PDB file of C-alpha atoms and ligand atoms in Angstrom:
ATOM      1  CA  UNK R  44     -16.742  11.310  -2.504  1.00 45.00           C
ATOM      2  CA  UNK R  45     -18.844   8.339  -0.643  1.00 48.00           C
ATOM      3  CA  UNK R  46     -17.783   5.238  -0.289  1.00 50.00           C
ATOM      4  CA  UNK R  47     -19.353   2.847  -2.437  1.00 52.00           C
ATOM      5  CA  UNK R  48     -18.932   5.175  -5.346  1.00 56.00           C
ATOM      6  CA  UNK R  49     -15.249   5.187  -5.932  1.00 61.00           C
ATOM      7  CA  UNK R  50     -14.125   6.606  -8.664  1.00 65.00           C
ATOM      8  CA  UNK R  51     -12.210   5.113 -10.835  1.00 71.00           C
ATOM      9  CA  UNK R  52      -8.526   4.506  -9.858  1.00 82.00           C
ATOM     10  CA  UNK R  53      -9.234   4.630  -6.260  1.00 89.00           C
ATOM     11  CA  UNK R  54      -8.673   1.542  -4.161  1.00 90.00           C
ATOM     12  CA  UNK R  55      -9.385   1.185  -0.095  1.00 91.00           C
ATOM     13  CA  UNK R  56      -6.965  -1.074   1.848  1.00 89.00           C
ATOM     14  CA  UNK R  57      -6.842  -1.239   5.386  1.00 90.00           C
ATOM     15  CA  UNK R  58      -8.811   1.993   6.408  1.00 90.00           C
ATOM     16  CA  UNK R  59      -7.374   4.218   3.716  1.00 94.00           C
ATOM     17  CA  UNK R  60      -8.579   5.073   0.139  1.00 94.00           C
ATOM     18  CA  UNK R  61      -5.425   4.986  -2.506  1.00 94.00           C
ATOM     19  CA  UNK R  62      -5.079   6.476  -5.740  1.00 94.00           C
ATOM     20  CA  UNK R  63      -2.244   5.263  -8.337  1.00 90.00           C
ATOM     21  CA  UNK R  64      -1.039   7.747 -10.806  1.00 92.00           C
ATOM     22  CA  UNK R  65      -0.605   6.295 -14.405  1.00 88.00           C
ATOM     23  CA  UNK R  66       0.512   9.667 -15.279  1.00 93.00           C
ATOM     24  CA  UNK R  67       3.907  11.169 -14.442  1.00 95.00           C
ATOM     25  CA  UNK R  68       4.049  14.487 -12.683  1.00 98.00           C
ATOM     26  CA  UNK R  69       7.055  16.222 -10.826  1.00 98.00           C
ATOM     27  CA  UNK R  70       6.214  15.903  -7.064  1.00 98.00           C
ATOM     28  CA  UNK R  71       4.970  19.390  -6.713  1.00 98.00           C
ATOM     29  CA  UNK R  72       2.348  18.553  -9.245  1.00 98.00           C
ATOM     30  CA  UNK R  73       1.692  15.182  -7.727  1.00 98.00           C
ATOM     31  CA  UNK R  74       0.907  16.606  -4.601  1.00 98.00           C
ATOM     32  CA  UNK R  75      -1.075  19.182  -6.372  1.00 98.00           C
ATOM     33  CA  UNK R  76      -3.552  16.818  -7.848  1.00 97.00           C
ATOM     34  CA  UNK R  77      -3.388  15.230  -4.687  1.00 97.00           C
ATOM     35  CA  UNK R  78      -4.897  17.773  -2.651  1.00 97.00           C
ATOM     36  CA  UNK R  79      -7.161  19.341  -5.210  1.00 96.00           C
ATOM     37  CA  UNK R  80      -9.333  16.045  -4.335  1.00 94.00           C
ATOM     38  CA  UNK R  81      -9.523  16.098  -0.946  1.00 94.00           C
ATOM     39  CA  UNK R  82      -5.902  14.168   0.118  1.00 96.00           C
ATOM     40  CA  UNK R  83      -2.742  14.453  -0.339  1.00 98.00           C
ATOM     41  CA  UNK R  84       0.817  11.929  -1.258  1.00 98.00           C
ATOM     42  CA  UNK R  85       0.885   8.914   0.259  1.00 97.00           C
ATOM     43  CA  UNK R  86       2.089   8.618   3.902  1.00 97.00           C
ATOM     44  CA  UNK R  87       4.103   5.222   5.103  1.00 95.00           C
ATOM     45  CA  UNK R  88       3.600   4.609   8.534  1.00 90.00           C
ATOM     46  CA  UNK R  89       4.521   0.637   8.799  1.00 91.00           C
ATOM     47  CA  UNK R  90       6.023  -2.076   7.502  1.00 91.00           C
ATOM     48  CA  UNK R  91       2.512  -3.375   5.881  1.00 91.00           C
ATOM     49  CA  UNK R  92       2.094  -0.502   4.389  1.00 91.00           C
ATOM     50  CA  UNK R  93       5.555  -0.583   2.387  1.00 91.00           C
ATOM     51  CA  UNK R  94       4.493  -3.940   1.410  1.00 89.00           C
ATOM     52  CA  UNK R  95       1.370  -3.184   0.139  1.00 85.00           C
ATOM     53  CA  UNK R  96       3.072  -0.545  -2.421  1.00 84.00           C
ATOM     54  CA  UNK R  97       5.773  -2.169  -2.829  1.00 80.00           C
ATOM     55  CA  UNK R  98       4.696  -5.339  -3.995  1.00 69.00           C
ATOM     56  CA  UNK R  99       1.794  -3.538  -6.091  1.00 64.00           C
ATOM     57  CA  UNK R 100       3.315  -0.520  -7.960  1.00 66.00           C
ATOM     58  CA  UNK R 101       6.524   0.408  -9.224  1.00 72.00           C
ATOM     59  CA  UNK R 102       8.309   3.658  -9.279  1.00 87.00           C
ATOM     60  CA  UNK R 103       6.422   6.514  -7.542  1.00 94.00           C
ATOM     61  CA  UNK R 104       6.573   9.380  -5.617  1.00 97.00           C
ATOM     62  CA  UNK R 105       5.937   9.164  -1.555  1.00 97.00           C
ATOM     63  CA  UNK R 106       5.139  12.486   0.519  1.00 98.00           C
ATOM     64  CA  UNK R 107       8.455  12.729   2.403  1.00 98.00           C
ATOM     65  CA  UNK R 108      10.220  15.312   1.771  1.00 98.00           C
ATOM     66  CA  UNK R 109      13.562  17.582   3.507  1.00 98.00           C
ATOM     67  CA  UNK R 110      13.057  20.775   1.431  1.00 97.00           C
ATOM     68  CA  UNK R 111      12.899  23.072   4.263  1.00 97.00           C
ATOM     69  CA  UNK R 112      15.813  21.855   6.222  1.00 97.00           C
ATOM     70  CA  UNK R 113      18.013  19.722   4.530  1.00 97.00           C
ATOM     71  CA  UNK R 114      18.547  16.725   5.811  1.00 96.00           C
ATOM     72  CA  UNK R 115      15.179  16.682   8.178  1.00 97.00           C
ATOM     73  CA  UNK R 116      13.148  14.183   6.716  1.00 98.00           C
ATOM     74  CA  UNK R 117       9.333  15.622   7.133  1.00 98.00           C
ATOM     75  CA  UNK R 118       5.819  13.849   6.053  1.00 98.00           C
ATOM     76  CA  UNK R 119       3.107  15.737   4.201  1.00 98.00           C
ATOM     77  CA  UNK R 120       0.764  16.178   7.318  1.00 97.00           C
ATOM     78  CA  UNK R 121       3.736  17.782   9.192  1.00 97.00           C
ATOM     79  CA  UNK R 122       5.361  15.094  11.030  1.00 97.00           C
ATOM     80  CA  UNK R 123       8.893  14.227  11.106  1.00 97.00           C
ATOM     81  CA  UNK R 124      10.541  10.775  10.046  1.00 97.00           C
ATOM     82  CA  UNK R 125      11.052   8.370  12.299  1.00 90.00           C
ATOM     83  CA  UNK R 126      12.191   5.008  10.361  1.00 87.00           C
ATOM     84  CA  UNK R 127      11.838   4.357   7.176  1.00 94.00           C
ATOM     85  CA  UNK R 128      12.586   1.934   4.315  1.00 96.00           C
ATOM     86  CA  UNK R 129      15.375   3.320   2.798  1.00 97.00           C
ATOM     87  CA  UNK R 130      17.344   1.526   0.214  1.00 95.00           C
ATOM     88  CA  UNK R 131      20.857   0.672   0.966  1.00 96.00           C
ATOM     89  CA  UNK R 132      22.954   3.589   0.696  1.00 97.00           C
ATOM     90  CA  UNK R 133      20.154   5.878   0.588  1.00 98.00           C
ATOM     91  CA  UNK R 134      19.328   9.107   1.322  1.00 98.00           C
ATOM     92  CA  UNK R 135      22.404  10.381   0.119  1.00 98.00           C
ATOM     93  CA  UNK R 136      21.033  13.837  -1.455  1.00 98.00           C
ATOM     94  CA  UNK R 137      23.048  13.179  -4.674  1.00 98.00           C
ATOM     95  CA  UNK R 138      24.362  16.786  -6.227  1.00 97.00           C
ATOM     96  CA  UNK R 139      22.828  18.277  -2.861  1.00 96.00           C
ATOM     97  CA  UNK R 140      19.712  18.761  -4.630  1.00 96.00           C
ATOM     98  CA  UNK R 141      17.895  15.503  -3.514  1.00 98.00           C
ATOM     99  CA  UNK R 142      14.675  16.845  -1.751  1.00 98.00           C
ATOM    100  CA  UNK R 143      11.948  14.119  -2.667  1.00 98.00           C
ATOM    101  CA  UNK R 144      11.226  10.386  -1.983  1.00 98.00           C
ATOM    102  CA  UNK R 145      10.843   7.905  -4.705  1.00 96.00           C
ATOM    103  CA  UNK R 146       9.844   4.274  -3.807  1.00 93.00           C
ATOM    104  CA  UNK R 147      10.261   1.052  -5.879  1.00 89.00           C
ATOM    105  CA  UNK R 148      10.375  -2.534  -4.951  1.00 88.00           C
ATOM    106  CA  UNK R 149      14.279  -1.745  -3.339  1.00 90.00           C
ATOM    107  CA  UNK R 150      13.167   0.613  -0.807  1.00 93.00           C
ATOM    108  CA  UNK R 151      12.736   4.392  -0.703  1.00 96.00           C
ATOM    109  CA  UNK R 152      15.480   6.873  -2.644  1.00 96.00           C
ATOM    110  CA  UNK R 153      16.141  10.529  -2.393  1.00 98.00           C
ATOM    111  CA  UNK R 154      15.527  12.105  -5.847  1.00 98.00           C
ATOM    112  CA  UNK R 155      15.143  15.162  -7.461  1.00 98.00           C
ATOM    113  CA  UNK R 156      11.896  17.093  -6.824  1.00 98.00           C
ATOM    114  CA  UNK R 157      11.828  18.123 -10.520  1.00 98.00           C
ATOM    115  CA  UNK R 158      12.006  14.702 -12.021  1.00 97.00           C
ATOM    116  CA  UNK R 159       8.170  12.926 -13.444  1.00 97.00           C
ATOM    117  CA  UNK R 160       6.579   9.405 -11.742  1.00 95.00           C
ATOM    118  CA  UNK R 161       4.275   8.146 -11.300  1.00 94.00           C
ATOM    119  CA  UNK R 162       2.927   8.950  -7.382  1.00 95.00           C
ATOM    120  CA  UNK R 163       0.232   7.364  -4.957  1.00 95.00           C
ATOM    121  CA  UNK R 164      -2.647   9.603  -2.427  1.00 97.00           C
ATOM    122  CA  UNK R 165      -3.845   8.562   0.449  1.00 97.00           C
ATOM    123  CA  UNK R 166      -6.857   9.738   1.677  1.00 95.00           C
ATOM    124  CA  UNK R 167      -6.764   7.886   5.515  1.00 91.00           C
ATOM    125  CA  UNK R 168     -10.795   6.976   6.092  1.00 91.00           C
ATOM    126  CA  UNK R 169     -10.307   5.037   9.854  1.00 81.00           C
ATOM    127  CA  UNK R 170      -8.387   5.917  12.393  1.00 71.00           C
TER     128      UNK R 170
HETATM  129  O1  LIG F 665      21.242   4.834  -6.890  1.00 75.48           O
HETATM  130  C1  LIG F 665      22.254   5.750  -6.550  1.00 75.48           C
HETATM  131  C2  LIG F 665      21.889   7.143  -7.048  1.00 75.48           C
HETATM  132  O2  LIG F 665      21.651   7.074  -8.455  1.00 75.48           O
HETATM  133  C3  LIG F 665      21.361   8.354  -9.039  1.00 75.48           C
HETATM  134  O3  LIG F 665      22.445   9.247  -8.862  1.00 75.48           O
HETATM  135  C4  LIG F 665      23.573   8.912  -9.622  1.00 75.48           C
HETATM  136  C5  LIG F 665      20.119   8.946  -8.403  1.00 75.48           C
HETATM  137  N1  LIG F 665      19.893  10.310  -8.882  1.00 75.48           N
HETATM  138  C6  LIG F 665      19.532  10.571 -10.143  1.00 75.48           C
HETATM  139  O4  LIG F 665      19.390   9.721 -10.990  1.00 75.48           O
HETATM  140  C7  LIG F 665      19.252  12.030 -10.458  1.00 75.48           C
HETATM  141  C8  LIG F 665      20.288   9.029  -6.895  1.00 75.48           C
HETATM  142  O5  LIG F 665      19.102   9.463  -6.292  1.00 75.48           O
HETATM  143  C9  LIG F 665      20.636   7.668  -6.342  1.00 75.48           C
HETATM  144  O6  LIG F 665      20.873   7.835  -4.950  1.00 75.48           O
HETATM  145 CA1  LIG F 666      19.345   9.495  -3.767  1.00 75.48          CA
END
């Protein structure tokens, strides 16, 4: 893909390209169609960042995840957590089978990995 020829439902902000899901896939699958082009689930690295999602979409899957040790919240590229929007009360792995990160316009949740949203990728251009 070159810039200037974005396909449709891609959008660049601030040195990254983003692509919003109107389709609802379990996060598995969102990450699958993710990576299958070239990026992979949306990674939130600062406050303008949250914003930016936050205030444009509603409901969708991030790439955070603590499915290999519980309770060790982990990033897509590897890295581990180290703040994070959380919404009050949250994570709270819910039935102890809370392994992936939905965000909405109250901050980030802990939510089944098997449940369908919407999700974002990022594909970061500029470092
Ligand atoms: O908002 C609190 C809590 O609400 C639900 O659990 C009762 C969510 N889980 C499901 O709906 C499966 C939790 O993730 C959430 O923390
Ligand atoms: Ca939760």
């Amino acid at each position: 893909m070159s810039l200037g020829k974005l396909a449709d439902g891609w959008i660049y902000y601030q040195s990254s390209l983003y692509f919003i899901s109107s389709e609802e896939k379990n996060w598995i699958e969102s990450r699958r169609y993710c990576t299958e082009r070239g990026t992979d689930l949306i990674i939130i690295n600062n406050r303008e960042e949250q914003e930016f999602v936050k205030n444009s979409f509603d409901g969708f899957w991030i790439g955070l995840t603590d499915s290999d040790v519980e309770g060790r919240w982990k990033w897509v590229d590897g890295s581990t957590l180290t703040s994070g929007f959380w919404r009050s009360g949250e994570p709270n792995s819910y039935r102890g089978e809370e392994d992936c990160v939905l965000t909405d316009s109250t901050g980030w949740n802990d939510y089944p990995c098997y449940g369908a949203f919407r999700w974002i990728c990022e594909k970061i251009i500029f470092k």
